[in-house]
mmCIF file of C-alpha atoms in Angstrom:
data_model
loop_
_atom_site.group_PDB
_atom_site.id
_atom_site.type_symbol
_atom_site.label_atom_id
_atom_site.label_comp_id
_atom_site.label_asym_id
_atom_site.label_seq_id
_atom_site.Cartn_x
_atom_site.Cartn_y
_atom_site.Cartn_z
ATOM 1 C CA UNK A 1094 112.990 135.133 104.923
ATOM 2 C CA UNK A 1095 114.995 138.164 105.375
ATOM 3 C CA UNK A 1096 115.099 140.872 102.484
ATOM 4 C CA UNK A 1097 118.751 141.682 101.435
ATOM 5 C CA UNK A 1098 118.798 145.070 102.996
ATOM 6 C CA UNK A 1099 117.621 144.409 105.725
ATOM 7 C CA UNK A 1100 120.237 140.653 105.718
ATOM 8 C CA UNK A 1101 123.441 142.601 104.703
ATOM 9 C CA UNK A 1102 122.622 145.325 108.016
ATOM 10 C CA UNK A 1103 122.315 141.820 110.217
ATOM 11 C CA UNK A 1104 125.167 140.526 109.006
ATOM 12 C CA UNK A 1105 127.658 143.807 109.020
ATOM 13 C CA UNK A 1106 126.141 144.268 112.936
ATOM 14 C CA UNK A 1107 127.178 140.363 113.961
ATOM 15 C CA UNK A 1108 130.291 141.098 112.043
ATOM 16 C CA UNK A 1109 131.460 144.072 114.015
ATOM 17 C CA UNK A 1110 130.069 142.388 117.152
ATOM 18 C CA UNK A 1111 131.756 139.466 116.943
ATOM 19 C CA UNK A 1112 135.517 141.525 116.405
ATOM 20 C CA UNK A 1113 134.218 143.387 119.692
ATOM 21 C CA UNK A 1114 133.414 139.988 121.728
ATOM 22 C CA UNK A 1115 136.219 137.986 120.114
ATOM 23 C CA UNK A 1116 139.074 138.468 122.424
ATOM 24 C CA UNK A 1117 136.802 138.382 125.720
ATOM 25 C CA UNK A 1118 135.201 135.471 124.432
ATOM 26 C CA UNK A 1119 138.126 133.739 124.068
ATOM 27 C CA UNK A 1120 139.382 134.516 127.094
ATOM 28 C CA UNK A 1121 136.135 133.183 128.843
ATOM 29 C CA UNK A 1122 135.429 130.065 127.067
ATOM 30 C CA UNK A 1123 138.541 129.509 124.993
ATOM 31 C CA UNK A 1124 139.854 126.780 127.375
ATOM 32 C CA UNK A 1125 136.386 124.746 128.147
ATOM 33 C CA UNK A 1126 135.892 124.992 123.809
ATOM 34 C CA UNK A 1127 140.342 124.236 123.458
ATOM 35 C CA UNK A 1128 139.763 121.297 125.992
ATOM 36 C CA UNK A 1129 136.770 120.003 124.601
ATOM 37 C CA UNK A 1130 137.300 120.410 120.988
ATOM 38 C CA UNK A 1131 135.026 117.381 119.306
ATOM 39 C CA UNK A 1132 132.232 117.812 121.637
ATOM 40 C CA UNK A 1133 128.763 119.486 121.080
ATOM 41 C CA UNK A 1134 126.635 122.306 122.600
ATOM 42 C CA UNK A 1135 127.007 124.659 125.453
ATOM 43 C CA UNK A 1136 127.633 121.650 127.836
ATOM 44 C CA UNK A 1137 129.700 120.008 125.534
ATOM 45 C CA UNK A 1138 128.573 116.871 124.924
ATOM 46 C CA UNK A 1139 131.433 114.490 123.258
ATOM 47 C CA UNK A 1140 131.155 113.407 119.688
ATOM 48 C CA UNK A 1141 132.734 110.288 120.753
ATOM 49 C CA UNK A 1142 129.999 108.960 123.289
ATOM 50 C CA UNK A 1143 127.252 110.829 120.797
ATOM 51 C CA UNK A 1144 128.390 109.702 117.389
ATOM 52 C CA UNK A 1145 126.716 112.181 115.075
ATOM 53 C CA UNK A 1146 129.529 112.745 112.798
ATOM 54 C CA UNK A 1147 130.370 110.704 109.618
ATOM 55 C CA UNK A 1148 133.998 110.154 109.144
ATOM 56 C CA UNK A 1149 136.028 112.959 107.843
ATOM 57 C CA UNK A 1150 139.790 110.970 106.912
ATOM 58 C CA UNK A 1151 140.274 111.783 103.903
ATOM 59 C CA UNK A 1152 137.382 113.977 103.382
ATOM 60 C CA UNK A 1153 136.575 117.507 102.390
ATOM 61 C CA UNK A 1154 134.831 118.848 105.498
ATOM 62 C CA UNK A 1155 133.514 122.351 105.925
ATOM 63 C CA UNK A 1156 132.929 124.368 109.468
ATOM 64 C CA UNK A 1157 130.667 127.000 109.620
ATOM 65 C CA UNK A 1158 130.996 129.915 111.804
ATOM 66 C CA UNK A 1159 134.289 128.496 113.461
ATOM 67 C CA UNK A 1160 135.659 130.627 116.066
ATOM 68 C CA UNK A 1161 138.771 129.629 117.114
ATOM 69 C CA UNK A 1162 138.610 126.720 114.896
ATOM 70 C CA UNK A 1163 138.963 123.962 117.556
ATOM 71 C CA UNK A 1164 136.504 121.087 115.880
ATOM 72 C CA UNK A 1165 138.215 121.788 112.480
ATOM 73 C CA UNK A 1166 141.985 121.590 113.928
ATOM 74 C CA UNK A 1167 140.966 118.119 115.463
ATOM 75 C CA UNK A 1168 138.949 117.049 112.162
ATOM 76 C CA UNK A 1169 142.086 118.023 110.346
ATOM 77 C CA UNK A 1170 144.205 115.998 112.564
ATOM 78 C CA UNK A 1171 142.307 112.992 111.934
ATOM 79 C CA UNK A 1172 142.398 113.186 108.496
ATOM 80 C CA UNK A 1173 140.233 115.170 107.163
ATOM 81 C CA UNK A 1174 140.864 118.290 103.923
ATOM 82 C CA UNK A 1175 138.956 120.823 106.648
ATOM 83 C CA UNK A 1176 138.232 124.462 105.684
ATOM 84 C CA UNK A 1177 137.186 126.910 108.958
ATOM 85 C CA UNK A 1178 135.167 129.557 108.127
ATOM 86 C CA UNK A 1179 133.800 132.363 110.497
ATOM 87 C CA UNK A 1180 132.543 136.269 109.582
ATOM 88 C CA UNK A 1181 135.051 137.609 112.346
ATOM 89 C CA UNK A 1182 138.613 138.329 111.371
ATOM 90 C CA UNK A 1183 139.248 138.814 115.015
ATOM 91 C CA UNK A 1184 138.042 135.035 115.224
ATOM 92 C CA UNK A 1185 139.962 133.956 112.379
ATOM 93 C CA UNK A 1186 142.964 135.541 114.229
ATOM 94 C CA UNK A 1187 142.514 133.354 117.411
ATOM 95 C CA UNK A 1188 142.612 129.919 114.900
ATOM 96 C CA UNK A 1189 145.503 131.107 113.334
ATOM 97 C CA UNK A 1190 147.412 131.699 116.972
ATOM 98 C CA UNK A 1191 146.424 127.773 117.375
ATOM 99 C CA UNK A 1192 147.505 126.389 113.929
ATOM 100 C CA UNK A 1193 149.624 123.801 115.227
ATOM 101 C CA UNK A 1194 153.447 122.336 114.150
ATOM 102 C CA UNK A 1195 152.269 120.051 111.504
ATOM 103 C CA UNK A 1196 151.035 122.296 108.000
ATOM 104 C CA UNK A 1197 149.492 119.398 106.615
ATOM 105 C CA UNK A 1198 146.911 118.950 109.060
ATOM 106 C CA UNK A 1199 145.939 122.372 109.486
ATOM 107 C CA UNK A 1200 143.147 123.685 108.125
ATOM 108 C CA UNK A 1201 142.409 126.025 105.555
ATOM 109 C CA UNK A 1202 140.735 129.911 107.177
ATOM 110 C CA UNK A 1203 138.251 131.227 105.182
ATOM 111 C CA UNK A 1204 136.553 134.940 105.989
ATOM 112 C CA UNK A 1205 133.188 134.936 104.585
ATOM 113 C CA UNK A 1206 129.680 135.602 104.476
ATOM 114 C CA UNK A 1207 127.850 131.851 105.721
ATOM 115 C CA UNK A 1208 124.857 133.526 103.019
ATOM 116 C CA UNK A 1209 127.562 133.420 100.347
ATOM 117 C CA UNK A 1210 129.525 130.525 100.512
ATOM 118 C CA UNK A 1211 132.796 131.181 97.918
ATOM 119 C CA UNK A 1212 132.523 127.339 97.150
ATOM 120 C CA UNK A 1213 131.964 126.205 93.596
ATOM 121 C CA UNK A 1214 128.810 123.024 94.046
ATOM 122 C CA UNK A 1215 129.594 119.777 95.471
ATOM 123 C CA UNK A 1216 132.572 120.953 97.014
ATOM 124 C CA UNK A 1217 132.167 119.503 100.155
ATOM 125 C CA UNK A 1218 131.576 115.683 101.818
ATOM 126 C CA UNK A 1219 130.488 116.947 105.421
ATOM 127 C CA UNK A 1220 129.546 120.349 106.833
ATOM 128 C CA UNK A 1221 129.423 120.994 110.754
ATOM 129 C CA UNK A 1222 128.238 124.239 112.730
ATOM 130 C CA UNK A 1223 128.247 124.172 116.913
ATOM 131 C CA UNK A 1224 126.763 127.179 117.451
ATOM 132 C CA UNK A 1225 128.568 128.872 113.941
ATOM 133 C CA UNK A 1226 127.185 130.052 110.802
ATOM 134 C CA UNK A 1227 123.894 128.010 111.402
ATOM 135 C CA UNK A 1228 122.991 129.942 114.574
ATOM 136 C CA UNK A 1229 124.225 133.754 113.352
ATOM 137 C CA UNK A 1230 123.282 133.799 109.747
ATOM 138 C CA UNK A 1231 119.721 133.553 108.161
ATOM 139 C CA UNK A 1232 118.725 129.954 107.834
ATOM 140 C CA UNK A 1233 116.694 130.072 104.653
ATOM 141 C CA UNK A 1234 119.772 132.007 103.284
ATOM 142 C CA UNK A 1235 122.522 128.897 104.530
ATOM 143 C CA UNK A 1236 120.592 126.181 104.228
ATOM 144 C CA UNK A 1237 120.333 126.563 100.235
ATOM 145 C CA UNK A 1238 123.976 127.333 100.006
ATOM 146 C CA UNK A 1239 125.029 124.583 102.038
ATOM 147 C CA UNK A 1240 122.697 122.272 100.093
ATOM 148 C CA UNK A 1241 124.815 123.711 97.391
ATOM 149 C CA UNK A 1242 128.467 122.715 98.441
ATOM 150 C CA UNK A 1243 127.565 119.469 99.427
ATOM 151 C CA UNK A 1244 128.208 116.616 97.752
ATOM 152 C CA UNK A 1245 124.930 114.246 96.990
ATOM 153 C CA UNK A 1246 124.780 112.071 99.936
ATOM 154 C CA UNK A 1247 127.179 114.698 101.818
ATOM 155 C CA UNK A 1248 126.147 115.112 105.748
ATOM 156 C CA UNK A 1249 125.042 118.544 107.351
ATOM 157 C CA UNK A 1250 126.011 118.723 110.918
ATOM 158 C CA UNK A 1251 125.102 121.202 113.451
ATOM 159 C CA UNK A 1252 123.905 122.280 116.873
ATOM 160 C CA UNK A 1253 122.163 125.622 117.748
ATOM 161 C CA UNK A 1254 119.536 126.463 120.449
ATOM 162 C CA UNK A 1255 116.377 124.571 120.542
ATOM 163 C CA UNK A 1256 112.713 126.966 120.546
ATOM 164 C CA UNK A 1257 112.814 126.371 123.763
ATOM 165 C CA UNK A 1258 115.318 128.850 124.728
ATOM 166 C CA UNK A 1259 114.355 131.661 122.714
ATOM 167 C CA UNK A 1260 110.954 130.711 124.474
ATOM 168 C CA UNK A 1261 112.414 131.547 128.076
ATOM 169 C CA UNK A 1262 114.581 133.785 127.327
ATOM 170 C CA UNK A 1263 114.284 136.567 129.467
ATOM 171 C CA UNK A 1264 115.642 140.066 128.006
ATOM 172 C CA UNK A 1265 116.182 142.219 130.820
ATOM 173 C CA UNK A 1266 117.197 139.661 133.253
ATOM 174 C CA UNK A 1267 119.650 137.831 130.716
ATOM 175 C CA UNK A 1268 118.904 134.393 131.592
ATOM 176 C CA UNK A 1269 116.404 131.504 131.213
ATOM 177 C CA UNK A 1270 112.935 131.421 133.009
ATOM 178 C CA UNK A 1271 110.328 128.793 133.840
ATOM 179 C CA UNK A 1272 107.889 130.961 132.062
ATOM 180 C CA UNK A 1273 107.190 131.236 128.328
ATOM 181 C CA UNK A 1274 108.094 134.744 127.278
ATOM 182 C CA UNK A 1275 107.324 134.517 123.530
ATOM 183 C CA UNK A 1276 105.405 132.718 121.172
ATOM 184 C CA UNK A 1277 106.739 129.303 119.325
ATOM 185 C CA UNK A 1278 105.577 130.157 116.081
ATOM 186 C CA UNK A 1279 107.169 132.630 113.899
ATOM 187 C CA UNK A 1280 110.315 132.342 115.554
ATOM 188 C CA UNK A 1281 112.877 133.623 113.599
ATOM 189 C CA UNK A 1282 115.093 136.380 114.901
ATOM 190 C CA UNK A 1283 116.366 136.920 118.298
ATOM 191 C CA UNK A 1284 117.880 140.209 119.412
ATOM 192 C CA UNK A 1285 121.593 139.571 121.224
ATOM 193 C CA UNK A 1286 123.010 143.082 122.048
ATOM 194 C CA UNK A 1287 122.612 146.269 120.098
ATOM 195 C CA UNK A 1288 123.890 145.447 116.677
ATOM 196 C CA UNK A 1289 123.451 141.243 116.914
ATOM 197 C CA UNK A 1290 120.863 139.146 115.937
ATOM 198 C CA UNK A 1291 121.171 135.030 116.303
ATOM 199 C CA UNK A 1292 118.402 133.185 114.400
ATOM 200 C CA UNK A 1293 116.187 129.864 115.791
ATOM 201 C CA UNK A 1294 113.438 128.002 114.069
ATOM 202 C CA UNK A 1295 110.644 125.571 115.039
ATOM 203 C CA UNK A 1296 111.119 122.482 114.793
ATOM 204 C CA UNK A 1297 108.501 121.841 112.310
ATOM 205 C CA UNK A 1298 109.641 124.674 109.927
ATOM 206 C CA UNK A 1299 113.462 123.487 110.272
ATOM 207 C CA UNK A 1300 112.110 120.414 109.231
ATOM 208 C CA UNK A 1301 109.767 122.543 106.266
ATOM 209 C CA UNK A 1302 113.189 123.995 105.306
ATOM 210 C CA UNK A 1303 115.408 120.989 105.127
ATOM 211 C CA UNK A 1304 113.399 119.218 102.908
ATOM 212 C CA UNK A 1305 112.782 121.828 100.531
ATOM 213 C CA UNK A 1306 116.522 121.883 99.863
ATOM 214 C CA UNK A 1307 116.981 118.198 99.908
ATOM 215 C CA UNK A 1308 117.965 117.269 103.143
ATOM 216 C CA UNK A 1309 116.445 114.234 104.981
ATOM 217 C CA UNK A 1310 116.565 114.382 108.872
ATOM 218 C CA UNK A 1311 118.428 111.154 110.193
ATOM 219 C CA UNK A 1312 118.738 112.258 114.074
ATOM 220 C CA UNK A 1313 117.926 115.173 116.297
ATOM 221 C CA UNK A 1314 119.622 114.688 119.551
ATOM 222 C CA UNK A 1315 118.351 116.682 122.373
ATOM 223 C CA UNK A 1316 119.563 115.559 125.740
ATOM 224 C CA UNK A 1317 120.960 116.919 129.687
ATOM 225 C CA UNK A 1318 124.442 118.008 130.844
ATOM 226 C CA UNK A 1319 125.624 114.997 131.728
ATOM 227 C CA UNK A 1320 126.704 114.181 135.529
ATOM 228 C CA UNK A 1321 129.181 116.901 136.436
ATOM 229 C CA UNK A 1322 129.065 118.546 133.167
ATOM 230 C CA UNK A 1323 130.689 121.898 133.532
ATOM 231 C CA UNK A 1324 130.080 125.021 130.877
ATOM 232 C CA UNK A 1325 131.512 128.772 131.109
ATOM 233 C CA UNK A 1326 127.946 129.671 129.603
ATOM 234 C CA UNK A 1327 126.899 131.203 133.200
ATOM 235 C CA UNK A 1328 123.125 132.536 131.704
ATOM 236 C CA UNK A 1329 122.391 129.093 130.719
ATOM 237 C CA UNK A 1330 121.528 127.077 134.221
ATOM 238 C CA UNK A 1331 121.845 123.524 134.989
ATOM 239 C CA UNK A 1332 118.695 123.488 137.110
ATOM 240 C CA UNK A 1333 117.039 124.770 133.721
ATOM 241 C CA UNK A 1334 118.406 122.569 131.044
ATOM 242 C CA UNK A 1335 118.509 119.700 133.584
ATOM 243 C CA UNK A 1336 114.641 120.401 132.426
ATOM 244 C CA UNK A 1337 114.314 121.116 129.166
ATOM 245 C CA UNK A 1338 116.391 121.135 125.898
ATOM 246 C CA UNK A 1339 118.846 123.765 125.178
ATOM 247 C CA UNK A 1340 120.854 122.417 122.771
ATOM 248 C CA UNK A 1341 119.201 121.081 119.695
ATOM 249 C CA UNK A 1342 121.718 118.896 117.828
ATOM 250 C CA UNK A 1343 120.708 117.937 113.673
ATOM 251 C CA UNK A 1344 121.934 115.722 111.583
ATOM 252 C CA UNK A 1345 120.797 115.939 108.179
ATOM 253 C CA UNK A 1346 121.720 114.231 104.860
ATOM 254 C CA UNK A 1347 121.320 115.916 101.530
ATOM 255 C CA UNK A 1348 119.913 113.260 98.954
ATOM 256 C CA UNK A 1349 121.933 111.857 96.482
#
């Protein structure tokens, strides 16, 4: 676990690098992500064909670490109460720009810290994170507050990068190898850019972690771009994740 110091100069650096990246980002991947708004992972694989989600009409349904906001938007549209959160005002500011004609299936923007949820307990039915909070804040600091804002029985959601990338990862190149570059245990932090940090876990410790907050593992779903798959993620190569898994996909239930 990270100590708060050392947490609150992680997440200040991924705050301010985020509001540099935002409107670049955007502009790169804001149309595959717009497009492709219920659909998972780099490659985005569609919620519809892999069915993790439970169903959010009517529903109070959380995103963590939203970006532009496009799963929540489409959650909202079908139904659900959904509240976008993301650390990045300059993120926040590209959801609003997409809010859409009809107020009551918008949903709510929320600036915050994914360590410090401002959520009372049991707030929540469903929480989802594609590459959000999960992946850019600490998890043994989010897992225990989303465990916290979930309802008993509520569903945790998310998809972040499996070991195996932080694995091959090369630094100076930017890009996946064939070769192991660092060991699998003790993964924790990985450096980005100057002042970012992502975070990625073992499987076995995510597992650890989980259950210690009272989550039960119901599917991990680790799988190929599919035929013709297209991504604007450039550093992540189909030859390579044709291979092996980049995207790990969890879904988790807290008990009730």
């Amino acid at each position: 676990m990270t100590d708060r110091a050392r947490l609150d100069e992680i997440t200040d650096g991924n705050r301010r690098t985020w509001d540099t990246w935002s409107d670049g980002y955007q502009r790169k991947h804001g149309d595959l992500l717009r497009s492709a708004a219920e659909a998972w992972g780099l490659w985005r694989r569609p919620e519809r064909e892999l069915r993790v989600l439970d169903a959010v009409a009517g529903r109070d349904v959380l995103e963590l670490g939203c970006g532009a906001a496009h799963w929540a938007r489409s959650l909202a549209r079908r139904g659900a109460r959904a509240v976008a959160l993301d650390i990045s005002l300059a993120q926040l500011r590209h959801a609003g720009r997409h809010g859409g004609d009809d107020p009551e299936r918008r949903p709510a923007l929320v600036q915050a810290d994914a360590h410090r949820l401002p959520f009372g307990s049991a707030s929540f039915d469903v929480a989802l994170s594609d590459y959000g909070g999960v992946s850019w804040a600490d998890p043994y600091r989010t897992v225990p507050e989303l465990a916290r804002v979930l309802r008993p029985g509520g569903q945790l959601a998310f998809c972040t990068n499996s070991p195996f990338f932080a694995m091959c990862w090369d630094e100076e190149r930017r890009t996946l190898t064939a070769e192991l570059r660092r060991a699998y245990f003790g993964l924790h932090t990985r450096r980005v850019s100057p002042d970012a940090v992502d975070f990625v876990l073992g499987y076995g410790e995510w597992v650890r972690l989980l259950g210690v907050h009272g989550f039960v593992v119901e599917r991990l779903v680790e799988e190929p771009p599919a035929e013709g798959a297209h991504t604007t993620f450039g550093d992540r190569p189909a030859e390579w994740t044709s291979r092996w898994p980049i995207d790990a996909i969890w879904s988790v239930r807290k008990r009730g």
